[in-house]
XYZ file of C-alpha atoms in Angstrom:
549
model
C 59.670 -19.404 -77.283
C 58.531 -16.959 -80.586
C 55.112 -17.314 -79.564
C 55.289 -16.423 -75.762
C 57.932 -13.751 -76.268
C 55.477 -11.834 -78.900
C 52.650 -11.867 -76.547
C 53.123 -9.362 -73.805
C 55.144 -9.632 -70.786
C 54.957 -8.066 -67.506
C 58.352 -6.567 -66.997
C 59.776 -4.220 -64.034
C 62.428 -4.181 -61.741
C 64.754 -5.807 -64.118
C 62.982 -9.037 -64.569
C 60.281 -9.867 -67.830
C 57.715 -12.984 -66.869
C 56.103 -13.954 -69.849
C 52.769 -16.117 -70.558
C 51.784 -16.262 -66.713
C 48.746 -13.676 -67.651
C 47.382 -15.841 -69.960
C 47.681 -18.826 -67.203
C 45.873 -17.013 -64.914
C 42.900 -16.260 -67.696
C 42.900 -20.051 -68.119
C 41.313 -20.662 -64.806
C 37.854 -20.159 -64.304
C 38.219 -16.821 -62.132
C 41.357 -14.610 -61.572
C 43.499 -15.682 -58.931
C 45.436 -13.066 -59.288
C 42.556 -10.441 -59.332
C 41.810 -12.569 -55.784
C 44.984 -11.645 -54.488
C 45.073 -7.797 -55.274
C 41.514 -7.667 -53.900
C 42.756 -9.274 -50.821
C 45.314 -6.473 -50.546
C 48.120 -9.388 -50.894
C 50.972 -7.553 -52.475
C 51.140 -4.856 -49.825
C 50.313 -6.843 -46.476
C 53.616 -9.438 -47.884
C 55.471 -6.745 -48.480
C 54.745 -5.603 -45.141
C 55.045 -9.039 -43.765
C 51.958 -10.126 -42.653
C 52.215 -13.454 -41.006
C 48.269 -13.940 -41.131
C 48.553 -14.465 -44.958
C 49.054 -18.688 -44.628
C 46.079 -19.053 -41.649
C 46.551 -18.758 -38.089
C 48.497 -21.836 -37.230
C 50.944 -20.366 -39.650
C 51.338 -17.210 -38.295
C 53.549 -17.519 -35.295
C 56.119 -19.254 -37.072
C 55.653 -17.044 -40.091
C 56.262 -14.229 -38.278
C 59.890 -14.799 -38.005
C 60.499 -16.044 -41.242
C 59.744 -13.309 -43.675
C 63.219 -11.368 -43.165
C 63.856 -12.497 -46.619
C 62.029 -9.989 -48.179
C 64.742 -7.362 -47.145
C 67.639 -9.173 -46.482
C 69.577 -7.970 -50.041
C 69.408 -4.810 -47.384
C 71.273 -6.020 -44.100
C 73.519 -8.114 -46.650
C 75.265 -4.679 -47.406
C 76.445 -5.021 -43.664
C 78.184 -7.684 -44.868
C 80.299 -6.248 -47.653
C 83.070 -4.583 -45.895
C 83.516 -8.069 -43.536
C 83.730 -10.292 -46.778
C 85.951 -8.416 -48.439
C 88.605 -8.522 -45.107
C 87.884 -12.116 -45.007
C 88.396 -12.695 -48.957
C 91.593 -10.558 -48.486
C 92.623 -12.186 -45.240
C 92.253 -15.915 -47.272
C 93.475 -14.842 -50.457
C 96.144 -18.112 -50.449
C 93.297 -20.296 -50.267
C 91.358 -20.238 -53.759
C 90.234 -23.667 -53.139
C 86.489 -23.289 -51.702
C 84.649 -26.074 -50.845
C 81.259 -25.601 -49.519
C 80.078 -28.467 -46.845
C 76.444 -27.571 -46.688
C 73.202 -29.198 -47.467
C 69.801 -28.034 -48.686
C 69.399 -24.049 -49.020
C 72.811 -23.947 -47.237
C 74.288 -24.977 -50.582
C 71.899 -24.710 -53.647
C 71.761 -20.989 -54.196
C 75.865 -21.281 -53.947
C 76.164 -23.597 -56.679
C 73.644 -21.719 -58.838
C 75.007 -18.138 -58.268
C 79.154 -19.497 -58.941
C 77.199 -21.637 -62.086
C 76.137 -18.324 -63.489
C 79.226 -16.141 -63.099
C 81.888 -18.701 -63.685
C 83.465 -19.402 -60.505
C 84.556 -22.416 -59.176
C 82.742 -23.619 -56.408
C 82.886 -27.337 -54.631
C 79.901 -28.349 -53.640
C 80.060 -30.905 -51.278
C 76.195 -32.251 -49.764
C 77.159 -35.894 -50.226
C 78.090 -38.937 -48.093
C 79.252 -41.009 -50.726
C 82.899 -42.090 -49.287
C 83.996 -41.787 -52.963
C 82.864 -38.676 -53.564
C 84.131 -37.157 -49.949
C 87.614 -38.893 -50.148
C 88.092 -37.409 -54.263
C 87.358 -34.285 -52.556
C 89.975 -34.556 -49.535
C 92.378 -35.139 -51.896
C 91.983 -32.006 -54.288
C 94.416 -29.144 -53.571
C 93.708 -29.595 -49.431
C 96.451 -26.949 -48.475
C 94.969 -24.338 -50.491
C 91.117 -25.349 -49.644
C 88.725 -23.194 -47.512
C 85.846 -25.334 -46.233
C 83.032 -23.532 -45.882
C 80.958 -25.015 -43.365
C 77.266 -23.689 -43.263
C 74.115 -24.911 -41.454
C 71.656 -22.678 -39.680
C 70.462 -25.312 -37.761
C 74.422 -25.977 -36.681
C 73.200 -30.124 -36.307
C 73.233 -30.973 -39.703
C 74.693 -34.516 -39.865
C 76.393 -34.459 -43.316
C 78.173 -31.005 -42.773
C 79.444 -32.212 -39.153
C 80.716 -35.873 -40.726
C 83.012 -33.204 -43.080
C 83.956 -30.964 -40.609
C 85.322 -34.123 -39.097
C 86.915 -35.707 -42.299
C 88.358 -32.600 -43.493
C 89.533 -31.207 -39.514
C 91.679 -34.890 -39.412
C 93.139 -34.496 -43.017
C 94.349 -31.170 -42.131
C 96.204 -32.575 -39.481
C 97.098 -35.820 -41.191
C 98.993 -33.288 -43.469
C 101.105 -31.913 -40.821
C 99.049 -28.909 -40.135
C 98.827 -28.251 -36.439
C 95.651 -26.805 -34.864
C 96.121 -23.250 -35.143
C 97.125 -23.920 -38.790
C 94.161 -26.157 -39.548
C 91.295 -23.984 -38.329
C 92.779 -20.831 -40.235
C 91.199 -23.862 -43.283
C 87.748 -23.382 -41.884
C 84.871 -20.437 -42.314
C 81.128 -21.266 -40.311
C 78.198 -19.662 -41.169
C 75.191 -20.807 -38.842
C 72.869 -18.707 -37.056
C 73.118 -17.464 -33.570
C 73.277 -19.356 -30.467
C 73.874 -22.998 -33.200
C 75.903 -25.284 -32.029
C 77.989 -25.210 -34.737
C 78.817 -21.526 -33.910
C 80.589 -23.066 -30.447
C 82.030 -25.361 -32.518
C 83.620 -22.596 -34.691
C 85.073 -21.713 -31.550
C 86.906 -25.112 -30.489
C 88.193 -24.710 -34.045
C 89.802 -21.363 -34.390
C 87.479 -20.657 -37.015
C 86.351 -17.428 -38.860
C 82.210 -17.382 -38.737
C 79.725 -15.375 -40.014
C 76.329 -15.524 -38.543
C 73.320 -15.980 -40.589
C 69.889 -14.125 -40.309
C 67.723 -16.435 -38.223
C 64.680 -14.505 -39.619
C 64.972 -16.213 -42.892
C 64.421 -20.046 -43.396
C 67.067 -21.969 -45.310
C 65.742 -22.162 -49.300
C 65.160 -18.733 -48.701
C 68.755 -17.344 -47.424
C 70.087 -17.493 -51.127
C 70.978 -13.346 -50.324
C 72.360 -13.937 -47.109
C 75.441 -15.156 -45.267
C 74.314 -18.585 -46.762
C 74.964 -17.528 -50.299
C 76.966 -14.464 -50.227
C 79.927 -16.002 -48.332
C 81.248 -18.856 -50.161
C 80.374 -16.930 -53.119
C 82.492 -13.960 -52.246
C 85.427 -16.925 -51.175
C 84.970 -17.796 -54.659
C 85.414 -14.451 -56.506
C 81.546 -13.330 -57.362
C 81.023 -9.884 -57.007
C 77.960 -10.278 -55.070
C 77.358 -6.562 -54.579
C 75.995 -7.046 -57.820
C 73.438 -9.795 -56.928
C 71.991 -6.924 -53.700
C 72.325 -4.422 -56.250
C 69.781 -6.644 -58.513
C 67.733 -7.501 -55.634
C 67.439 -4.029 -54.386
C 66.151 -3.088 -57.932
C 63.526 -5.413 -57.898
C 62.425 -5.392 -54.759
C 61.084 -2.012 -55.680
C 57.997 -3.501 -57.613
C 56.477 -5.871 -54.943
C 53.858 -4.276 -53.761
C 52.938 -2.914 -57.215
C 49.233 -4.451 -58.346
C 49.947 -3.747 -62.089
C 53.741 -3.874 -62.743
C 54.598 -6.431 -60.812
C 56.127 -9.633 -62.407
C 56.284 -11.623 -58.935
C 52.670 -11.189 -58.230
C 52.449 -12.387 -62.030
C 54.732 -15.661 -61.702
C 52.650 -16.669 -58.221
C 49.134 -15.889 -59.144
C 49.907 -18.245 -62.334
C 51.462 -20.814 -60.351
C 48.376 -20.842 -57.623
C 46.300 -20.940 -60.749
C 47.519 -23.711 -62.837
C 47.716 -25.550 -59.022
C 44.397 -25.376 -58.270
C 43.232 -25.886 -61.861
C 44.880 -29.861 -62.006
C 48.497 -28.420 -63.271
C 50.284 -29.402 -60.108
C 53.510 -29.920 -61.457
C 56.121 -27.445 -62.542
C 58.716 -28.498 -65.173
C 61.705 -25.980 -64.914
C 64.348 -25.842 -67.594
C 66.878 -23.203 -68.319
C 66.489 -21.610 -71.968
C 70.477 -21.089 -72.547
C 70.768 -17.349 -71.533
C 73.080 -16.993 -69.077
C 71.621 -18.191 -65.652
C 72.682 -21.938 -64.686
C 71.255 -24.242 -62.847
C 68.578 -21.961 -60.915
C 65.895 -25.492 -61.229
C 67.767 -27.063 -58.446
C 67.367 -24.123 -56.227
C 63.416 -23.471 -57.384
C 63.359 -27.132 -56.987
C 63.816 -27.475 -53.073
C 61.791 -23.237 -52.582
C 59.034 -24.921 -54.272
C 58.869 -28.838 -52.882
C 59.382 -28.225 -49.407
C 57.210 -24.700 -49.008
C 54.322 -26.272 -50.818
C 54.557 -30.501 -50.227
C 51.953 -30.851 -47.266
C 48.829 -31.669 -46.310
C 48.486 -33.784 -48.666
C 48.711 -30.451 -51.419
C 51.701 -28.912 -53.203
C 53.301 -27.940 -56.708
C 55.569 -31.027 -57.723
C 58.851 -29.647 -59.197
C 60.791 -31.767 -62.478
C 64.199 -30.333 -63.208
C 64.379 -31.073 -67.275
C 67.838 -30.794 -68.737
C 67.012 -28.648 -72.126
C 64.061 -27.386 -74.110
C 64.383 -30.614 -76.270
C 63.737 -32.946 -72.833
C 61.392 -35.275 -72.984
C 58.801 -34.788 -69.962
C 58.118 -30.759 -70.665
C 54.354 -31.133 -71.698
C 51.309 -32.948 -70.315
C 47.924 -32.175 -68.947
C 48.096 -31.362 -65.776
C 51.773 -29.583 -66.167
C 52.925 -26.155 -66.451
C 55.996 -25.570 -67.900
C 58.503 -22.630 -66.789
C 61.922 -21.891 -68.471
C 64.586 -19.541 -66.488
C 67.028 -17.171 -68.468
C 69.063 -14.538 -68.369
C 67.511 -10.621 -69.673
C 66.414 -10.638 -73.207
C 67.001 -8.918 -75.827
C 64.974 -8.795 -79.268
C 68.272 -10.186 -80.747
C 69.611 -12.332 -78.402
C 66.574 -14.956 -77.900
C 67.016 -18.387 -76.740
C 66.417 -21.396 -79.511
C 62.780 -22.078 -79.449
C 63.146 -25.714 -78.756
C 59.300 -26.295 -76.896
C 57.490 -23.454 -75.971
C 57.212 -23.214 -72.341
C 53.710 -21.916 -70.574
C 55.557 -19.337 -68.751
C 59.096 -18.020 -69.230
C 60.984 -15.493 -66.648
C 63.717 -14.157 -67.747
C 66.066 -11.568 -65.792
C 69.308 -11.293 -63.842
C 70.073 -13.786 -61.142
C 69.677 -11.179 -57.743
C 66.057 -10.404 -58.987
C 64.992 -14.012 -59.764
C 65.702 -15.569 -56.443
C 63.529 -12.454 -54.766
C 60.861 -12.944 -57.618
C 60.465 -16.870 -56.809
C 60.492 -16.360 -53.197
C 57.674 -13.933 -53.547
C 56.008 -16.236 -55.874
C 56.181 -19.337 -54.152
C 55.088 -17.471 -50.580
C 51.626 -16.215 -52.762
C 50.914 -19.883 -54.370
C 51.248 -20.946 -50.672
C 48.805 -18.381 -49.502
C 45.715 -19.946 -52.342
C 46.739 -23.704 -51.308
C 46.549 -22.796 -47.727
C 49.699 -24.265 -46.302
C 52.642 -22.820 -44.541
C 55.828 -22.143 -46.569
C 58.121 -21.973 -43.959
C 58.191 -25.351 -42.199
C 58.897 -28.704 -43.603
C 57.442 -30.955 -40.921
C 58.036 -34.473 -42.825
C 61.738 -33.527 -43.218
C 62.472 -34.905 -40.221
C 61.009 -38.655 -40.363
C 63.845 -39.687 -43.357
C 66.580 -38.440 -39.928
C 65.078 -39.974 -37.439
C 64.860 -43.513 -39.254
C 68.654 -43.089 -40.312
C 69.466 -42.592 -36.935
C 66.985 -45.799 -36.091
C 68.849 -47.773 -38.761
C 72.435 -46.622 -37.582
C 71.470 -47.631 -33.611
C 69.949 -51.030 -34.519
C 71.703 -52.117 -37.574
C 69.502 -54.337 -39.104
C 70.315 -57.608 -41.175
C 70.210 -57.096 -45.135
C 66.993 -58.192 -46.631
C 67.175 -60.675 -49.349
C 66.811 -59.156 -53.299
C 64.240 -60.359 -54.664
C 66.350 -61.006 -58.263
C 69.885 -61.082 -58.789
C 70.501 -60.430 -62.413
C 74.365 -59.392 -63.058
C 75.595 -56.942 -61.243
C 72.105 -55.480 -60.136
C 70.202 -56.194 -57.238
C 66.903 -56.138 -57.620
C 64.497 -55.204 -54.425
C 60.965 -56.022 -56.195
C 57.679 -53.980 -54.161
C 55.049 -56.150 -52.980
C 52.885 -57.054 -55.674
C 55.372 -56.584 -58.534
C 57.670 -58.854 -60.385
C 61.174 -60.296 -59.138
C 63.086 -59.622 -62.354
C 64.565 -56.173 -63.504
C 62.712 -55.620 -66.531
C 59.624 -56.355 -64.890
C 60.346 -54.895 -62.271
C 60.666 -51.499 -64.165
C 57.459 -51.976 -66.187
C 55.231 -52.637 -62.983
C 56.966 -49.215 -61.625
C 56.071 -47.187 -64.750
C 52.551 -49.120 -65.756
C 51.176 -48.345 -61.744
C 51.444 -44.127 -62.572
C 48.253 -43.759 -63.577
C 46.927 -40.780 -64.848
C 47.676 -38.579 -61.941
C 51.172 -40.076 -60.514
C 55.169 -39.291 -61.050
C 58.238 -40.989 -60.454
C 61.151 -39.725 -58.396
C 64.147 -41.142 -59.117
C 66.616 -41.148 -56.139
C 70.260 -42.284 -56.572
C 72.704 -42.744 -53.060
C 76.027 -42.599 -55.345
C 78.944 -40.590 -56.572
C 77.828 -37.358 -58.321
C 80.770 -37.469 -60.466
C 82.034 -41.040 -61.102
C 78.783 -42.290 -61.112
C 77.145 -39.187 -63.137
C 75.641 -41.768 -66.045
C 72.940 -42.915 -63.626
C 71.149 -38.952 -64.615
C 70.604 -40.217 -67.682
C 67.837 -42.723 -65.794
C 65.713 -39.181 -65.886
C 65.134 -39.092 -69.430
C 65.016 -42.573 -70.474
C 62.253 -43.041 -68.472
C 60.603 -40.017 -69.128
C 60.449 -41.747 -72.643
C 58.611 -44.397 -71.886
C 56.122 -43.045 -69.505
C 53.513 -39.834 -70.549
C 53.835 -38.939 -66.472
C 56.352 -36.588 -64.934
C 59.926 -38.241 -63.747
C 62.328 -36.602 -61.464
C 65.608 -37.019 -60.168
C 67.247 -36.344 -57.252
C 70.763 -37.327 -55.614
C 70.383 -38.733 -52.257
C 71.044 -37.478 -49.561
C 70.464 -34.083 -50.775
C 66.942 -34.571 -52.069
C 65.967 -35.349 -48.257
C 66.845 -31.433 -47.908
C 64.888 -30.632 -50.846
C 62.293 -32.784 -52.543
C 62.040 -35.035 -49.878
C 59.154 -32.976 -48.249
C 56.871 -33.085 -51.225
C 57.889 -36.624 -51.144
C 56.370 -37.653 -47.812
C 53.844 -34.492 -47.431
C 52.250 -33.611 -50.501
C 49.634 -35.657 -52.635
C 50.577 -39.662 -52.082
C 50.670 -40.396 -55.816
C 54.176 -41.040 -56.281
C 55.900 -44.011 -57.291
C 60.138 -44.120 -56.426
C 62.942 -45.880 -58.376
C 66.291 -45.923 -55.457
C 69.585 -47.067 -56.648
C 72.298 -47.563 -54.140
C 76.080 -48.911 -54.953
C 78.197 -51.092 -53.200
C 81.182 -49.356 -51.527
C 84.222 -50.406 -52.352
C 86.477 -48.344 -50.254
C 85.311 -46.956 -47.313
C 86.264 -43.498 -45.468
C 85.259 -43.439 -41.387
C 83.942 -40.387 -40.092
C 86.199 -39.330 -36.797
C 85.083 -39.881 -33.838
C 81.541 -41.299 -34.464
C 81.262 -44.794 -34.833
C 79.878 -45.138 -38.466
C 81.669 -44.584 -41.280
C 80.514 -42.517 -44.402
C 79.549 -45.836 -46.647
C 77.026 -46.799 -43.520
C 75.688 -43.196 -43.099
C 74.942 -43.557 -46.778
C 73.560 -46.748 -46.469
C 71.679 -45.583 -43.685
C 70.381 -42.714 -45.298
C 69.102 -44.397 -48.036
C 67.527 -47.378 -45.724
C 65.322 -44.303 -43.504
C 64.062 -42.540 -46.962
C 62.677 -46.081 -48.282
C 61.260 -46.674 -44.584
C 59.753 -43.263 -44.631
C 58.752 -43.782 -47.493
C 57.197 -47.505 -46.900
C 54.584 -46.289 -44.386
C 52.792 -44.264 -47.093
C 52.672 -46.929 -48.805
C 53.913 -46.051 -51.814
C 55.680 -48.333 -54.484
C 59.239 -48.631 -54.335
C 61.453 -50.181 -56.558
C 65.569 -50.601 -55.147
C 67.900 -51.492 -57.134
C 71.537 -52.338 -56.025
C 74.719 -51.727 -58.663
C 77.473 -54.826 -56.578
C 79.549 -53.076 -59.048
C 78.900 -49.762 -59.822
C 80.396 -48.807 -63.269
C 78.983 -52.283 -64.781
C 75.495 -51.936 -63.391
C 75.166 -48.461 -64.057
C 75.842 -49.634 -67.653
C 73.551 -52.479 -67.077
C 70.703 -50.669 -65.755
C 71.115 -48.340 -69.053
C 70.604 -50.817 -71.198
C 68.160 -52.432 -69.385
C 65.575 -49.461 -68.972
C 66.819 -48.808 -72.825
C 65.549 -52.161 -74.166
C 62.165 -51.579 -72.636
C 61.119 -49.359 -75.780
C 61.747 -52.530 -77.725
C-alpha cells in the first residue's frame, strides 16, 4: 500500500479513503462531480427517496432510517445494559440469525475479541456441535426482522426441545432465549409463547443495513462489546455526509459508481491486517443484494490476504478494509489495492452504507429490495412438498459425485476444466458449499485454488447463507456467472420439532431450490457430491490441485 498511502487521502469524521479520487479521474467524466451537481450528498442526507427513480421511491422512503439510527440506538443503552446484567450467568451467546441479522455481529465481536456463535447454518452437524456446547449457560439470540425466517425458526425449535431435554422446564427454558424482530413479526408473538426477553428492531432500516441497530448491538452487548463506542464512532462520522469536499463516503461511492460503469464491475475486498476483521462478509451481502438487478450490479469477491490470488484484473477494482492508520503502524504492502479505507469499525459500516446507496443511485436500481431472494425459498419449499427422486450423477469417481451440466464432460477433472474454460472474458465463478463450516472448513480452500487457474474472479459462499447475501447478485445481476455446488452426505441426522423435515433435508432442499433457481437462467452448474465428506473434501483438493499439472 506505499504508493496509495503517499498519494492523498480524503479523511474526516474518523475514517481516511485512499486512491478512490484517482478512480473517479479514471473515468471519462466525474461521477462524483455528477453527484455534487445533482445536490446528492444533502438530499441523502435528508433522505430523499426520489434519488433511485420513482418506482423506488415508495419503498425507499421507509428504508433510509439507517442514516440516523447510531442516534435512536442510544435509546437502547440503558435496556442492554439491564438485560446484560439481568443474563450475566449466561456468557454463552449464540446468535440464530441469517443474512444482515447476523453478519455485522460476527464482524463487530471479530474486531473486539468477543466470542460470538454464529449460527446461519442447517447443516445437522454443525447445529447438533452447537447444541451440545455449554447449553445451560447459552443465550440464543434469535433475530429476524421479517420474524419467518426458516433457518432461525428450525433453531428456535432445536434449541427450545434441548432445553427441555435437559430438564429445564418452560419458565426456565425461555429465560435461554432473547428475540429481536421488528414490530407486529411473528416472531415477536412467538417471543411471547416463549417467555422470552425481545427487543424490537427499527422497521425503517432494511436488514444489511441494521448493523447499528437492535440487529447488531444486542448480541454484541450479550457478548461483552462496548457498543457505545461503535454510536460514538458513527455519530462522529455521520457529521461529514453531506460535506461536498471532506467527505470520504461520497469519495468511496462516486469511485465505486465509476469503476461500475467504466467495465470494473467487480469489487475484491480484503482486510489489510489492522485491526478490523472480517468486515468483506458484511460489504459482501450491502453490496450483492443492493446492487444485483436488472441485469446490473457490483459483483463482490471476499479474498483472504493481500497475497490472494484473484486481487487484480481488468475489469476489477480492488478495496482493502483496516483499522486507522498511523505513519508508523502501516499494513505490509502485499498488492496494492485501487482503493483502501481505513478507520474504526462504527464509521465504516455508515461510510459503506452511504457508499453503496450513491453507486445505486448512477446504476439506477433500488438498494433496498432484493426481489430474486425469494425464488431460491420458494423452490425449497417446492422441493420439501414434492420430494423428488435423486437424479443420477453423471460420474462416480471415489467418494465424489459428479453432476456434469449439459454440454460438459461426465468425469471430475473434466468436469472442472469445462467450468473454468466457459468464463470467458467477462464471467466469475461462485463457489457454493451446503456443509459444516467447521468440520468441513478445508472445502474454502476451493476459493483460491481455483482462482489459480482461472484469470476471472472466484467467490465463495457457504450455503444457505449466501441465499441471504450473494444470492441476489446471483439470480439478478448480469447472467455471466458460472457455479461450482458441493453438497455432503449426512451421516447423522438432527429433526427439526414439530415440522416434518429434518435439518439434513432442509439442507438438501436448500441446496436443490438454489441450483433450480439457478437452472432457469441458464447458467452452468457444476454439483459435486462428497458420499464421504472428509475423504472427498481431500479428494476434490487434489483433484482441482492436479489441474495445474
Amino acid at each position: 500500500m506505499g504508493d496509495l498511502l503517499a498519494a492523498p487521502a480524503e479523511a474526516a469524521g474518523g475514517l481516511a479513503v485512499y486512491g478512490a479520487r484517482a478512480v473517479d479521474a479514471s473515468a471519462s467524466a466525474s461521477t462524483r462531480r455528477a453527484l455534487v451537481d445533482a445536490g446528492v450528498p444533502g438530499r441523502l442526507v435528508a433522505k430523499d427517496p426520489t434519488l433511485w427513480g420513482p418506482d423506488a421511491a415508495a419503498g425507499a422512503a421507509g428504508r433510509l432510517g439507517w442514516l440516523d439510527c447510531h442516534r435512536r440506538g442510544r435509546e437502547l443503552l440503558p435496556q442492554l445494559a439491564e438485560l446484560t446484567a439481568e443474563l450475566a450467568d449466561l456468557d454463552h451467546v449464540v446468535l440464530a440469525g441469517m443474512g444482515g441479522s447476523s453478519l455485522a455481529p460476527q464482524v463487530i465481536t471479530r474486531t473486539t475479541g468477543r466470542e460470538l456463535t454464529v449460527l446461519d447454518t442447517t447443516d445437522p452437524g454443525q447445529v447438533r456441535a452447537t447444541l451440545a456446547d455449554r447449553l445451560a449457560r447459552t443465550v440464543v439470540v434469535l433475530a429476524s426482522k421479517s420474524g419467518t425466517t426458516v433457518e432461525t425458526d428450525c433453531h428456535r425449535r432445536a434449541y427450545w426441545q434441548a432445553f427441555l431435554d435437559s430438564g429445564m422446564t418452560e419458565a426456565e427454558a425461555g429465560r435461554h432465549f432473547v428475540v429481536v424482530t421488528d414490530p407486529g413479526s411473528p416472531l415477536e408473538a412467538v417471543a411471547a409463547e416463549l417467555g422470552a426477553i425481545t427487543v424490537l428492531g427499527d422497521p425503517e432500516v432494511g436488514g444489511r443495513y441494521s448493523a447499528l441497530t437492535a440487529y447488531g448491538l444486542v448480541p454484541c452487548a450479550l457478548a461483552g462489546v462496548a457498543v457505545a463506542d461503535l454510536l460514538d464512532q458513527a455519530e462522529e462520522f455521520a457529521a461529514t455526509l453531506e460535506s461536498t469536499e471532506a467527505n470520504p463516503a461520497l469519495a468511496l461511492g462516486a469511485a465505486l459508481a465509476a469503476a461500475a460503469t467504466t467495465g470494473r464491475d467487480k469489487v475484491v475486498l480484503v482486510g489489510d491486517g489492522t485491526g478490523v476483521e472480517g468486515l468483506g462478509d458484511w460489504v459482501e451481502q450491502l453490496l450483492a443484494e443492493s446492487t444485483g438487478k436488472d441485469g446490473l450490479g457490483l459483483l463482490p469477491v471476499v479474498v483472504e490476504s493481500p497475497d490472494s490470488p484473484g486481487l487484480t484484473g481488468p475489469d476489477l477494482l480492488t478495496v482493502s478494509y483496516g483499522g486507522a492508520l498511523a505513519p508508523g503502524d502501516l499494513p505490509a504492502p502485499g498488492r496494492t489495492p485501487d482503493v483502501a479505507v481505513n478507520g474504526p469499525l462504527g464509521a465504516q459500516f455508515l461510510a459503506w452504507e452511504y457508499a453503496t446507496a450513491l453507486a445505486a443511485s448512477v446504476l439506477g436500481v433500488d438498494p433496498f429490495d432484493q426481489p430474486d431472494v425469494a425464488e431460491a425459498k420458494e423452490h425449497t419449499a417446492a422441493v420439501l412438498a414434492q420430494r423428488p427422486p435423486a437424479s443420477a450423477p453423471s460420474a462416480t469417481e471415489g467418494t465424489i459425485e459428479v453432476y456434469a451440466p449439459p454440454g460438459s464432460p461426465a468425469d471430475l477433472a473434466g468436469a472442472l476444466r469445462h467450468l473454468l474454460a466457459g468464463l470467458g472474458d467477462d464471467g466469475y465463478l461462485a463457489i457454493a458449499a451446503y456443509l459444516d463450516r467447521h468440520a468441513d472448513a478445508d472445502v474454502a480452500r476451493l476459493r483460491p485454488l481455483l482462482a489459480q487457474l482461472t484469470p476471472r474472479p472466484v467467490t465463495f459462499g457457504w450455503g444457505p447463507r449466501h441465499l441471504h447475501s450473494t444470492g441476489q447478485f446471483h439470480k439478478g445481476g448480469p447472467r455471466v456467472g458460472s457455479f461450482l455446488q458441493v453438497t455432503g452426505t449426512v451421516d447423522v441426522d438432527l429433526p427439526v420439532p414439530g415440522k416434518p423435515y429434518s435439518f439434513g433435508e432442509l439442507q438438501a432442499a436448500q441446496a436443490a431450490g438454489d441450483r433450480r433457481a439457478l437452472a432457469g437462467r441458464e447458467r452452468p452448474l457444476l454439483r459435486l457430491h462428497l458420499t464421504d465428506r472428509s475423504a472427498g473434501l481431500a479428494q476434490l483438493l487434489d483433484a482441482v490441485g492436479s489441474l495445474r499439472t
